[in-house]
Tab-separated table of C-alpha atoms in Angstrom:
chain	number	residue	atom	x	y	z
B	42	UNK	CA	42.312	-18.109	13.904
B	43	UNK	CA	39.831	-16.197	11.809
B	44	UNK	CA	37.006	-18.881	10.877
B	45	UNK	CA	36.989	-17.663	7.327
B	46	UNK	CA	40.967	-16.504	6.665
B	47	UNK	CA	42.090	-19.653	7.931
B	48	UNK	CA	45.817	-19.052	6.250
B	49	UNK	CA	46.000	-15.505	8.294
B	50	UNK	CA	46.443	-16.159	11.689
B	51	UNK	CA	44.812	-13.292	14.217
B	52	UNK	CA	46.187	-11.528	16.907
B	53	UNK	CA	44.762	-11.388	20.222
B	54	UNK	CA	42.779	-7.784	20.950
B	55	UNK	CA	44.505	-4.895	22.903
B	56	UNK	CA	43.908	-4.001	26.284
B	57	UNK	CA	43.263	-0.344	24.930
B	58	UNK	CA	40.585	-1.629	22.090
B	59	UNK	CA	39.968	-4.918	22.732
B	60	UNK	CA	37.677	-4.954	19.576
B	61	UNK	CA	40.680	-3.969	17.292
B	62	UNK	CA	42.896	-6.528	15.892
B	63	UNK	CA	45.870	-5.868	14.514
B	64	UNK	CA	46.052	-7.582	11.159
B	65	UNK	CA	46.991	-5.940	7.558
B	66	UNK	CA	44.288	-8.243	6.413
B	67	UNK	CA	40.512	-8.177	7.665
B	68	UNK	CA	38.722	-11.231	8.075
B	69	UNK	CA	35.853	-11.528	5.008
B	70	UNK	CA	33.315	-12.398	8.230
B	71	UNK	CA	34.212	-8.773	9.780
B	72	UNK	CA	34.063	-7.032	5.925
B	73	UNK	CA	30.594	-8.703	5.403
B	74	UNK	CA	28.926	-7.579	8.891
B	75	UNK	CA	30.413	-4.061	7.626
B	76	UNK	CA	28.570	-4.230	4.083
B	77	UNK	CA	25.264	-5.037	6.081
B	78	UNK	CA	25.324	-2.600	8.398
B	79	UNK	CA	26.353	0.118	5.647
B	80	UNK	CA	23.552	-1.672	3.553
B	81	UNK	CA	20.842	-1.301	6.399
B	82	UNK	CA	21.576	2.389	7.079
B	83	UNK	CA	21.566	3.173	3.251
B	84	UNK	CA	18.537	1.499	2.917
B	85	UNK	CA	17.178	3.362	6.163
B	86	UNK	CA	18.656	7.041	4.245
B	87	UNK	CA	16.780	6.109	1.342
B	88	UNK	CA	13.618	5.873	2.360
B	89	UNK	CA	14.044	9.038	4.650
B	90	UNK	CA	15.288	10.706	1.414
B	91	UNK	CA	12.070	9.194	-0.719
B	92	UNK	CA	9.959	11.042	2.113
B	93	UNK	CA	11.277	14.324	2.139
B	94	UNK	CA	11.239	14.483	-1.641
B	95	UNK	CA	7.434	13.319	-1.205
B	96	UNK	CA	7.143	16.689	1.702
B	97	UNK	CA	8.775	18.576	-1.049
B	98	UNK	CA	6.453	17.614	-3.738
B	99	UNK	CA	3.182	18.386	-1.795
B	100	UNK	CA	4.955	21.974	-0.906
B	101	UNK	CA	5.622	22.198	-4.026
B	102	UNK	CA	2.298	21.076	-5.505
B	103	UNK	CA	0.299	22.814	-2.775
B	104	UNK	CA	2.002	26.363	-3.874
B	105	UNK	CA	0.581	25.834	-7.986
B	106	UNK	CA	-2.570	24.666	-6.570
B	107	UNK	CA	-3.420	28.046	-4.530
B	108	UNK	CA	-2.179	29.989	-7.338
B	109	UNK	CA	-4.844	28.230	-9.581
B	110	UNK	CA	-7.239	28.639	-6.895
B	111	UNK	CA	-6.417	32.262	-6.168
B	112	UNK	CA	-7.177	33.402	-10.126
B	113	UNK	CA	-10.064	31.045	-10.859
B	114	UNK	CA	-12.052	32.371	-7.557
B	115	UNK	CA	-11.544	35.993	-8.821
B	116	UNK	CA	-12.547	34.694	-12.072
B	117	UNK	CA	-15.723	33.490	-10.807
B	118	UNK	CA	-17.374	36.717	-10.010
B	119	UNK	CA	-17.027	37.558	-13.834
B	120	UNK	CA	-18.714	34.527	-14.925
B	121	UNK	CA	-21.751	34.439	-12.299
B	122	UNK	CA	-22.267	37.912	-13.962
B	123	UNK	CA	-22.317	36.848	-17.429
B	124	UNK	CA	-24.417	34.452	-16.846
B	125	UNK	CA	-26.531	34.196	-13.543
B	126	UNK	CA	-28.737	31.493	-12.198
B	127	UNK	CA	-32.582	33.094	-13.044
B	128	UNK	CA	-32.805	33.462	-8.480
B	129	UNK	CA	-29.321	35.227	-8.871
B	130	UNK	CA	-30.278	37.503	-11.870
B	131	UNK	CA	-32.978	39.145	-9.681
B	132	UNK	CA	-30.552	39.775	-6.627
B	133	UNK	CA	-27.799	41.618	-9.507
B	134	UNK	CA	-31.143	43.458	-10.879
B	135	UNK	CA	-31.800	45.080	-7.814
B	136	UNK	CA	-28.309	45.847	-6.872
B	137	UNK	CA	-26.871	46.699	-10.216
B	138	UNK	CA	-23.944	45.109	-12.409
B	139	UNK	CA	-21.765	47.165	-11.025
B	140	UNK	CA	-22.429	46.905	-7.076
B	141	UNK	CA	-22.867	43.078	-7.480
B	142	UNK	CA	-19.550	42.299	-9.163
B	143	UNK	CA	-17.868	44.677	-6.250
B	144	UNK	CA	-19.599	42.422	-3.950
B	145	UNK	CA	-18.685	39.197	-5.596
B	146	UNK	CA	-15.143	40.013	-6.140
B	147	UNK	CA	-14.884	40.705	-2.072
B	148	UNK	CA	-16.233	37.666	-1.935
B	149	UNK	CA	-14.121	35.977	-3.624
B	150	UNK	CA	-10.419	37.730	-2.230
B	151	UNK	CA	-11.774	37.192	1.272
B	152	UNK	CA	-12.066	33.400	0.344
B	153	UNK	CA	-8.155	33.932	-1.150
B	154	UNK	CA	-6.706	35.367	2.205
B	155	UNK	CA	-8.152	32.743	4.086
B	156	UNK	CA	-7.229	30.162	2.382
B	157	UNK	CA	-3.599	32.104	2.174
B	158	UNK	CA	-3.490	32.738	5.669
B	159	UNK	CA	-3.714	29.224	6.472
B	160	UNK	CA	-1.343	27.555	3.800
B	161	UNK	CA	1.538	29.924	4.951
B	162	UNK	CA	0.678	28.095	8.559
B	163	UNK	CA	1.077	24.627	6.346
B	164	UNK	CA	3.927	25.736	4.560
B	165	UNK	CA	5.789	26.219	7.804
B	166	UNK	CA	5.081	23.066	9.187
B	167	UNK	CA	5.551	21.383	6.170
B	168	UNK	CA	9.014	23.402	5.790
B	169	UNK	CA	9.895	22.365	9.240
B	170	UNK	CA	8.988	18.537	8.683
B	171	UNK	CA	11.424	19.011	5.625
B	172	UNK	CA	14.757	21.127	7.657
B	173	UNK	CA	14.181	18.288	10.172
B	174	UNK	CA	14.641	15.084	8.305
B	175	UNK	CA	17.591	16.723	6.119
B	176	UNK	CA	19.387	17.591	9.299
B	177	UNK	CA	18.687	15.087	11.576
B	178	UNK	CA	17.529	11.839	9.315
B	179	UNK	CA	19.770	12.160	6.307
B	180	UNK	CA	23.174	12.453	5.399
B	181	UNK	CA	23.105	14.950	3.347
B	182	UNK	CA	25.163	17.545	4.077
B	183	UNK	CA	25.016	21.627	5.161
B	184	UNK	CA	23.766	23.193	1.217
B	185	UNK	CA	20.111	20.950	1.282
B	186	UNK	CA	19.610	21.990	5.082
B	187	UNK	CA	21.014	25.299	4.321
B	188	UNK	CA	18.276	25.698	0.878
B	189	UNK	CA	15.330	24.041	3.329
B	190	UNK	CA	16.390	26.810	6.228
B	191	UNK	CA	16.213	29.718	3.000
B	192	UNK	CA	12.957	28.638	1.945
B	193	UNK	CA	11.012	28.673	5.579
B	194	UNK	CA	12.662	31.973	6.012
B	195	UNK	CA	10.811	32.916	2.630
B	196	UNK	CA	7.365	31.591	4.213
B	197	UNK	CA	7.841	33.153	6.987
B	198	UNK	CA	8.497	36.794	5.496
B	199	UNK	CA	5.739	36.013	3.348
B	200	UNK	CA	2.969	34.668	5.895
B	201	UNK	CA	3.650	37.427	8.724
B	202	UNK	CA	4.764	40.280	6.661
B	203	UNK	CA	3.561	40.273	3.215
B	204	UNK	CA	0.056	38.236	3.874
B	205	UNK	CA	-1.079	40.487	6.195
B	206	UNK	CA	-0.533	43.763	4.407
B	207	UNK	CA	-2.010	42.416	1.326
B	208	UNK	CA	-5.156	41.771	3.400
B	209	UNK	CA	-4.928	45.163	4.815
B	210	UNK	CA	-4.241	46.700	1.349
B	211	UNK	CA	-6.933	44.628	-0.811
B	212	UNK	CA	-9.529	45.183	1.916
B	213	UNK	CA	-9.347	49.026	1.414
B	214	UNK	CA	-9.715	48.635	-2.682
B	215	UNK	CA	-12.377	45.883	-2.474
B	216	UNK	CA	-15.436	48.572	-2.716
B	217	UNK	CA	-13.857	51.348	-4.405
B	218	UNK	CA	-15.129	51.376	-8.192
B	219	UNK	CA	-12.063	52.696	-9.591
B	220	UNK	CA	-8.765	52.144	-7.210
B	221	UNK	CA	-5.982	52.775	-10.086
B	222	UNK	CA	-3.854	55.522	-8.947
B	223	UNK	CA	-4.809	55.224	-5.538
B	224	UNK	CA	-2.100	55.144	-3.272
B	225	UNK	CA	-3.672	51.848	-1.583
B	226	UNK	CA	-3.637	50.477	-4.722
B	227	UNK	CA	0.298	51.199	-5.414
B	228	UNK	CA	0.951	49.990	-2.068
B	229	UNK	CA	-0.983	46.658	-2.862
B	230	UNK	CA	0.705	46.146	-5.884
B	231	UNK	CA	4.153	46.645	-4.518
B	232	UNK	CA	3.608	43.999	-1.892
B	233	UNK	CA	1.856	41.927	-4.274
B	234	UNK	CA	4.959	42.242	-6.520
B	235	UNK	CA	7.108	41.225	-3.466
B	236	UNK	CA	5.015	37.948	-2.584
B	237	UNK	CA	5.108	36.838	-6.195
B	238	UNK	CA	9.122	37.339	-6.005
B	239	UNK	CA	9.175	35.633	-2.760
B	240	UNK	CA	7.462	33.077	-4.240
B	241	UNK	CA	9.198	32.169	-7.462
B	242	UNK	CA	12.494	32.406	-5.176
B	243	UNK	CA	11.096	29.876	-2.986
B	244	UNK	CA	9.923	27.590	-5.351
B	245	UNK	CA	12.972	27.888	-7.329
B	246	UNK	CA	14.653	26.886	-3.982
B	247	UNK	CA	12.753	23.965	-3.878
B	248	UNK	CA	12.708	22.618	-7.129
B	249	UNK	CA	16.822	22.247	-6.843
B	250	UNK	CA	16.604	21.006	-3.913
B	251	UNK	CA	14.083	18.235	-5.651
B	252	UNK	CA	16.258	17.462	-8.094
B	253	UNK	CA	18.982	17.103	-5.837
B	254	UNK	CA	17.542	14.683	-3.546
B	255	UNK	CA	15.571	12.402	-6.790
B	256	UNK	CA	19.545	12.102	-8.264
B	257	UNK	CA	21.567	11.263	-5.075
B	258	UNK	CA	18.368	8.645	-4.353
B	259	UNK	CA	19.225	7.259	-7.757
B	260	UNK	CA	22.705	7.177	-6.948
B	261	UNK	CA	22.342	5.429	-3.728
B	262	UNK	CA	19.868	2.810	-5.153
B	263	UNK	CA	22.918	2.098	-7.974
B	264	UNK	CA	25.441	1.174	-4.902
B	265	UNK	CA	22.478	-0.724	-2.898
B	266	UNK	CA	22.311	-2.943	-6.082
B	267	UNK	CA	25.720	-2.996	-6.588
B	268	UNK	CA	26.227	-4.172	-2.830
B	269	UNK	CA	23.493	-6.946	-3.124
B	270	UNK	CA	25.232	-8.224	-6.429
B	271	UNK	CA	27.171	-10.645	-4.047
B	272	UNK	CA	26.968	-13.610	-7.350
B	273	UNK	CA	29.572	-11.772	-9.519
B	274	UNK	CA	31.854	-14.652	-11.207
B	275	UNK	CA	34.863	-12.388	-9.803
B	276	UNK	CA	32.981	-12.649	-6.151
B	277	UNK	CA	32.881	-16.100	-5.507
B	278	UNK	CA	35.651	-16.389	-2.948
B	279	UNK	CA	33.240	-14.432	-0.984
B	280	UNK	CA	30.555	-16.981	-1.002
B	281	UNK	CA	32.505	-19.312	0.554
């Protein structure tokens, strides 16, 4: 006899599933071992979810912070010219305003394809840290893995197609005094126009996916509570 359904009497196990019982009526012992274990793994989903929104927001965060980067080091050349330390102002005299700012400004878009060059190397591990969890860590089903898999796609086009030529490209304008109309400078611009796309597309991407993941965590963490609310006045039988 079930130690908690002690009016239901239960039959003995089949040879075929001798863990089955066949009874219309479950035992409450076997329906709360069932609410644990669906509460631990919940629990266990939750966090992994929590984490990969985390991996999201540092892709996410990293990808404004290089653009901020990226304009304030070309920036920088302008203002060392406007006003130089008195040791600089000597080194522009002698090499002129306008030979010193090319110089500066190489400077400075040498500093942005390194530091390029190695966040599209971040943003793939980061992106793969991300595919992985979803897939294997999650329940989340195919569209999140699908919109991670779309986005490292995007990183990759961008870090070994469009990085490099934009290298090659801005490296061939950096010393030429006036590069509009050249057609190294159309050719820049066109792949610059293509990373930028790539680059809203992916963040895009990864904003929805974001959101996605901070409302089903909200979700969950409603039916965790509801789960541990075990006190209800139309519960009690359970307590017994």
């Amino acid at each position: 006899v079930c130690p908690l359904w002690t009016h239901q009497p239960v039959p003995a196990p089949t040879p075929a599933c001798p863990r089955f019982v066949h009874t219309s009526q479950a035992c409450p012992q076997d329906l709360f071992t069932r609410s644990n274990h669906r509460l631990r793994y919940t629990e266990i989903f939750m966090s992994t979810r929590r984490f990969v929104a985390f991996l999201l927001g540092v892709w996410l965060g990293g990808s404004l912070f290089m653009y901020v980067i990226a304009t304030h080091n070309l920036a920088s050349a302008d203002h060392v010219l406007a006003s130089p330390p008195p040791a600089a102002a000597k080194i522009i005299d002698s090499l002129g305003a306008d030979a010193a700012r090319l110089l500066l400004r190489h400077q400075a878009s040498e500093l942005n394809r390194i530091y390029f060059e190695y966040w599209g190397v971040a943003q793939l591990v980061i992106g793969g840290a991300v595919f992985g969890l979803l897939l294997f860590a999650t329940r989340e089903g195919k569209w999140p893995v699908v919109t991670a898999l779309i986005m490292i796609l995007f990183v990759a086009l961008m870090r070994f197609i469009l990085t490099p030529d934009l290298v090659t490209f801005g490296r061939q304008l950096d010393f030429v005094a006036n590069p509009v109309g050249t057609a190294e400078y159309t050719r820049f611009w066109g792949v610059h126009r293509a990373y930028g796309i790539a680059e809203m597309v992916k963040s895009g991407l990864g904003l929805m996916l974001l959101g996605l993941l901070l409302f089903r965590v909200q979700r969950k963490r409603r039916s965790v509570h509801q789960l541990h609310t075990v006190d209800d006045p139309d519960d009690r039988h359970i307590d017994r």
